[in-house]
Structures are given as C-alpha cells and as structure tokens.
mmCIF file of C-alpha atoms in Angstrom:
data_model
loop_
_atom_site.group_PDB
_atom_site.id
_atom_site.type_symbol
_atom_site.label_atom_id
_atom_site.label_comp_id
_atom_site.label_asym_id
_atom_site.label_seq_id
_atom_site.Cartn_x
_atom_site.Cartn_y
_atom_site.Cartn_z
ATOM 1 C CA MET A 163 17.879 -46.231 -13.112
ATOM 2 C CA PRO A 164 21.704 -46.291 -13.138
ATOM 3 C CA LEU A 165 23.395 -44.991 -10.012
ATOM 4 C CA GLY A 166 25.583 -42.553 -11.989
ATOM 5 C CA LEU A 167 22.490 -40.878 -13.485
ATOM 6 C CA LEU A 168 20.955 -40.427 -10.027
ATOM 7 C CA ASP A 169 24.198 -38.795 -8.822
ATOM 8 C CA LEU A 170 24.092 -36.438 -11.819
ATOM 9 C CA PHE A 171 20.500 -35.420 -10.996
ATOM 10 C CA LYS A 172 21.470 -34.901 -7.355
ATOM 11 C CA TYR A 173 24.311 -32.503 -8.306
ATOM 12 C CA LEU A 174 22.092 -30.637 -10.769
ATOM 13 C CA LEU A 175 19.462 -30.147 -8.050
ATOM 14 C CA ILE A 176 22.089 -28.818 -5.637
ATOM 15 C CA ALA A 177 23.402 -26.437 -8.320
ATOM 16 C CA LEU A 178 19.863 -25.134 -9.019
ATOM 17 C CA ILE A 179 19.243 -24.541 -5.316
ATOM 18 C CA TRP A 180 22.502 -22.541 -5.057
ATOM 19 C CA LEU A 181 21.605 -20.556 -8.162
ATOM 20 C CA PHE A 182 18.223 -19.723 -6.620
ATOM 21 C CA PHE A 183 19.841 -18.505 -3.384
ATOM 22 C CA LEU A 184 22.364 -16.379 -5.276
ATOM 23 C CA ARG A 185 19.544 -14.720 -7.264
ATOM 24 C CA VAL A 186 17.653 -13.969 -4.044
ATOM 25 C CA ILE A 187 20.770 -12.472 -2.450
ATOM 26 C CA ARG A 188 21.388 -10.336 -5.555
ATOM 27 C CA ALA A 189 17.806 -9.036 -5.545
ATOM 28 C CA VAL A 190 18.073 -8.117 -1.858
ATOM 29 C CA TRP A 191 21.429 -6.406 -2.495
ATOM 30 C CA VAL A 192 20.021 -4.327 -5.370
ATOM 31 C CA GLU A 193 17.061 -3.230 -3.224
ATOM 32 C CA ALA A 194 19.173 -2.429 -0.154
ATOM 33 C CA LYS A 195 22.070 -0.487 -1.666
ATOM 34 C CA PRO A 196 21.629 3.295 -1.715
ATOM 35 C CA SER A 197 21.433 4.758 -5.175
ATOM 36 C CA THR A 198 22.971 8.089 -6.020
ATOM 37 C CA PRO A 199 22.326 10.002 -9.215
ATOM 38 C CA LYS A 200 25.309 9.955 -11.541
ATOM 39 C CA ALA A 201 26.786 13.254 -12.660
ATOM 40 C CA PRO A 202 27.234 13.657 -16.409
ATOM 41 C CA ALA A 203 30.719 12.826 -17.621
ATOM 42 C CA GLN A 204 32.920 15.866 -18.117
ATOM 43 C CA PRO A 205 35.615 15.883 -20.806
ATOM 44 C CA ARG A 206 39.121 15.565 -19.390
ATOM 45 C CA ARG A 207 41.301 18.636 -19.364
ATOM 46 C CA GLY A 208 43.501 18.645 -22.451
ATOM 47 C CA SER A 209 41.283 16.141 -24.230
ATOM 48 C CA ARG A 210 40.822 16.664 -27.946
ATOM 49 C CA GLU A 211 37.300 15.298 -27.874
ATOM 50 C CA PRO A 212 34.708 18.011 -28.471
ATOM 51 C CA ALA A 213 32.325 18.591 -25.611
ATOM 52 C CA ALA A 214 28.853 17.190 -26.190
ATOM 53 C CA HIS A 215 26.461 19.857 -27.403
ATOM 54 C CA GLN A 216 24.206 20.898 -24.562
ATOM 55 C CA PRO A 217 21.090 22.810 -25.547
ATOM 56 C CA PRO A 218 20.614 25.994 -23.549
ATOM 57 C CA GLN A 219 18.272 25.531 -20.643
ATOM 58 C CA ALA A 220 15.432 27.912 -20.107
ATOM 59 C CA ALA A 221 15.122 29.599 -16.765
ATOM 60 C CA THR A 222 13.223 27.478 -14.282
ATOM 61 C CA PRO A 223 9.693 28.819 -13.941
ATOM 62 C CA VAL A 224 8.971 29.900 -10.405
ATOM 63 C CA GLY A 225 6.433 27.604 -8.782
ATOM 64 C CA ALA A 226 6.428 25.003 -11.592
ATOM 65 C CA VAL A 227 4.512 21.927 -10.454
ATOM 66 C CA LEU A 228 4.170 18.518 -12.082
ATOM 67 C CA ARG A 229 0.802 16.916 -11.422
ATOM 68 C CA LEU A 230 0.379 13.153 -11.636
ATOM 69 C CA ASN A 231 -2.688 10.924 -11.619
ATOM 70 C CA VAL A 232 -1.598 7.800 -9.692
ATOM 71 C CA THR A 233 -3.486 4.575 -10.529
ATOM 72 C CA PRO A 234 -2.464 1.678 -8.249
ATOM 73 C CA PRO A 235 -2.641 -1.953 -9.426
ATOM 74 C CA GLY A 236 -5.852 -3.883 -8.962
ATOM 75 C CA ALA A 237 -9.125 -2.297 -7.982
ATOM 76 C CA GLY A 238 -7.583 0.611 -6.068
ATOM 77 C CA SER A 239 -8.908 4.083 -6.765
ATOM 78 C CA SER A 240 -6.632 6.637 -8.368
ATOM 79 C CA HIS A 241 -5.433 9.788 -6.640
ATOM 80 C CA SER A 242 -3.381 12.801 -7.631
ATOM 81 C CA ALA A 243 0.122 13.801 -6.552
ATOM 82 C CA GLU A 244 2.297 16.866 -7.086
ATOM 83 C CA ILE A 245 6.048 17.236 -7.505
ATOM 84 C CA ARG A 246 7.599 20.684 -7.250
ATOM 85 C CA SER A 247 11.285 20.599 -8.278
ATOM 86 C CA GLN A 248 12.130 16.955 -7.633
ATOM 87 C CA GLY A 249 10.719 13.918 -5.919
ATOM 88 C CA THR A 250 10.954 10.169 -5.658
ATOM 89 C CA VAL A 251 8.476 7.399 -6.418
ATOM 90 C CA GLY A 252 8.454 4.062 -4.582
ATOM 91 C CA ARG A 253 7.019 1.877 -1.833
ATOM 92 C CA SER A 254 8.771 3.791 0.954
ATOM 93 C CA SER A 255 6.606 6.203 2.910
ATOM 94 C CA ALA A 256 9.512 8.688 2.684
ATOM 95 C CA CYS A 257 8.993 9.000 -1.098
ATOM 96 C CA SER A 258 7.251 12.063 -2.537
ATOM 97 C CA VAL A 259 4.813 9.703 -4.285
ATOM 98 C CA PRO A 260 4.458 6.604 -2.063
ATOM 99 C CA LEU A 261 3.014 3.592 -3.887
ATOM 100 C CA GLY A 262 1.857 1.628 -0.868
ATOM 101 C CA ASP A 263 1.593 -2.108 -1.466
ATOM 102 C CA ASP A 264 2.815 -2.388 -5.075
ATOM 103 C CA GLU A 265 5.055 -5.438 -4.631
ATOM 104 C CA PHE A 266 6.702 -4.897 -8.042
ATOM 105 C CA ALA A 267 7.971 -1.416 -7.126
ATOM 106 C CA SER A 268 11.245 -0.856 -5.277
ATOM 107 C CA SER A 269 11.475 1.119 -2.038
ATOM 108 C CA VAL A 270 12.829 4.105 -3.954
ATOM 109 C CA HIS A 271 12.109 3.179 -7.562
ATOM 110 C CA ALA A 272 12.391 6.327 -9.676
ATOM 111 C CA ARG A 273 13.168 10.020 -9.449
ATOM 112 C CA ILE A 274 11.257 12.807 -11.167
ATOM 113 C CA PHE A 275 13.076 16.120 -11.350
ATOM 114 C CA GLN A 276 12.893 19.479 -13.044
ATOM 115 C CA ASN A 277 15.434 20.137 -15.779
ATOM 116 C CA GLY A 278 15.175 23.623 -17.183
ATOM 117 C CA ALA A 279 11.563 24.326 -18.105
ATOM 118 C CA GLY A 280 10.501 20.663 -18.157
ATOM 119 C CA PHE A 281 10.545 17.559 -16.007
ATOM 120 C CA MET A 282 12.431 14.295 -16.435
ATOM 121 C CA VAL A 283 12.041 10.774 -15.035
ATOM 122 C CA GLU A 284 14.971 8.539 -14.074
ATOM 123 C CA ASP A 285 14.997 4.911 -12.955
ATOM 124 C CA LEU A 286 17.109 4.500 -9.805
ATOM 125 C CA GLY A 287 18.410 0.990 -10.501
ATOM 126 C CA SER A 288 15.169 -0.780 -9.685
ATOM 127 C CA THR A 289 14.801 -4.512 -10.211
ATOM 128 C CA ASN A 290 11.763 -4.304 -12.511
ATOM 129 C CA GLY A 291 12.647 -1.058 -14.292
ATOM 130 C CA THR A 292 10.582 2.009 -15.166
ATOM 131 C CA SER A 293 8.605 2.457 -18.404
ATOM 132 C CA LEU A 294 7.556 5.632 -20.170
ATOM 133 C CA ASN A 295 4.687 5.206 -22.649
ATOM 134 C CA GLY A 296 5.381 1.466 -22.883
ATOM 135 C CA THR A 297 9.164 1.771 -23.390
ATOM 136 C CA ARG A 298 11.604 0.872 -20.617
ATOM 137 C CA ILE A 299 13.935 3.783 -19.867
ATOM 138 C CA ALA A 300 17.664 3.433 -19.201
ATOM 139 C CA ARG A 301 18.603 7.091 -18.639
ATOM 140 C CA PRO A 302 16.854 10.295 -17.549
ATOM 141 C CA THR A 303 14.064 10.951 -20.045
ATOM 142 C CA ALA A 304 11.928 14.052 -20.619
ATOM 143 C CA ILE A 305 8.230 13.778 -19.781
ATOM 144 C CA SER A 306 5.295 15.911 -20.824
ATOM 145 C CA LYS A 307 1.543 16.165 -20.372
ATOM 146 C CA GLY A 308 -0.267 12.927 -21.258
ATOM 147 C CA ASP A 309 2.753 10.645 -20.741
ATOM 148 C CA LYS A 310 2.252 7.432 -18.763
ATOM 149 C CA ILE A 311 5.013 6.301 -16.419
ATOM 150 C CA VAL A 312 4.785 2.710 -15.148
ATOM 151 C CA VAL A 313 6.531 1.986 -11.847
ATOM 152 C CA GLY A 314 6.024 -1.606 -10.747
ATOM 153 C CA ARG A 315 2.361 -2.105 -11.608
ATOM 154 C CA THR A 316 1.343 1.458 -10.767
ATOM 155 C CA VAL A 317 0.580 3.897 -13.596
ATOM 156 C CA LEU A 318 1.456 7.573 -13.161
ATOM 157 C CA GLU A 319 -0.158 9.787 -15.802
ATOM 158 C CA VAL A 320 1.253 13.282 -16.243
ATOM 159 C CA THR A 321 -1.692 15.697 -16.148
ATOM 160 C CA SER A 322 0.206 19.014 -16.270
#
C-alpha cells in the first residue's frame, strides 16, 4: 500500500477520534447545564406588530391533580404518580416523577405544569427528546386523559 494512502488513513482516524470526543463533551455539556423555562416573547413597546391572540384562561381549579401511570423500560412493573400544579420528570431523585435507571432519560428531562384548566408537557432540552403520542415535541404542548408521554424509554400515560 502506498505510504501517502497510509498517512491519509492515519489523519482520518485522528479526525474521527477528535469528532467522537467533541460529541461526548457536547452531550455532557447539554446534560450538565441548568435549564430554565423561557418566557413568551412580548411585543416591543411602540411595535406595530399585533400581539398574538391569547385565548382566555379558565380559572385554575382548586386541587387539580394530574395522575400518570408510569411504565419503566424492560420488565419493570408500572406505578402511578401525581402532579399537582407543576413537576419534573427525569432520572434525578429530586424530580417529582423520578425514572430511576432509564439511561435514555436526562437528569431533569421534562416539565409538566398546569396552564389554566389543563396541563402541558415541555421538554427541557434533553438529548433524546420527549414524545407525545408518538410525535416529538419542540414546545410546551397540552396533554389530556389517555395521552402517552415518552421520556427516554419510560412511558407516562395520563389517567386523569
């Protein structure tokens, strides 16, 4: 084999190793950085753009509770969880709905919160994303009874 071709393969291998390390560092950075919910954009004062139409929100029912049936990956048995006004879902034990050993879930993967009379789910910048009824969500999305939220490989079914 020509010596120039071996040098080319050597440099390609070094480049692939660096690319691998950069991807690992990025994944660690995404997991480690704190995520904060973003406030909705407000129109600038004096702007001629009309404000986005916001539907009126119903008064928050006192004592509203969202019940979830949590089915972990593998042969684990399902259990139920409750969220009152807001909570987080992830591997961290500090989460309202801790997922334990689901290696595809982030420490703090998603947030479920009450918005008016209903609840919404929001992905918090997780590496693997959050799905609602088989569709990956990119912004806070309303949830209702019977919906299935997938966080990592854990399925959360809304029961009420």
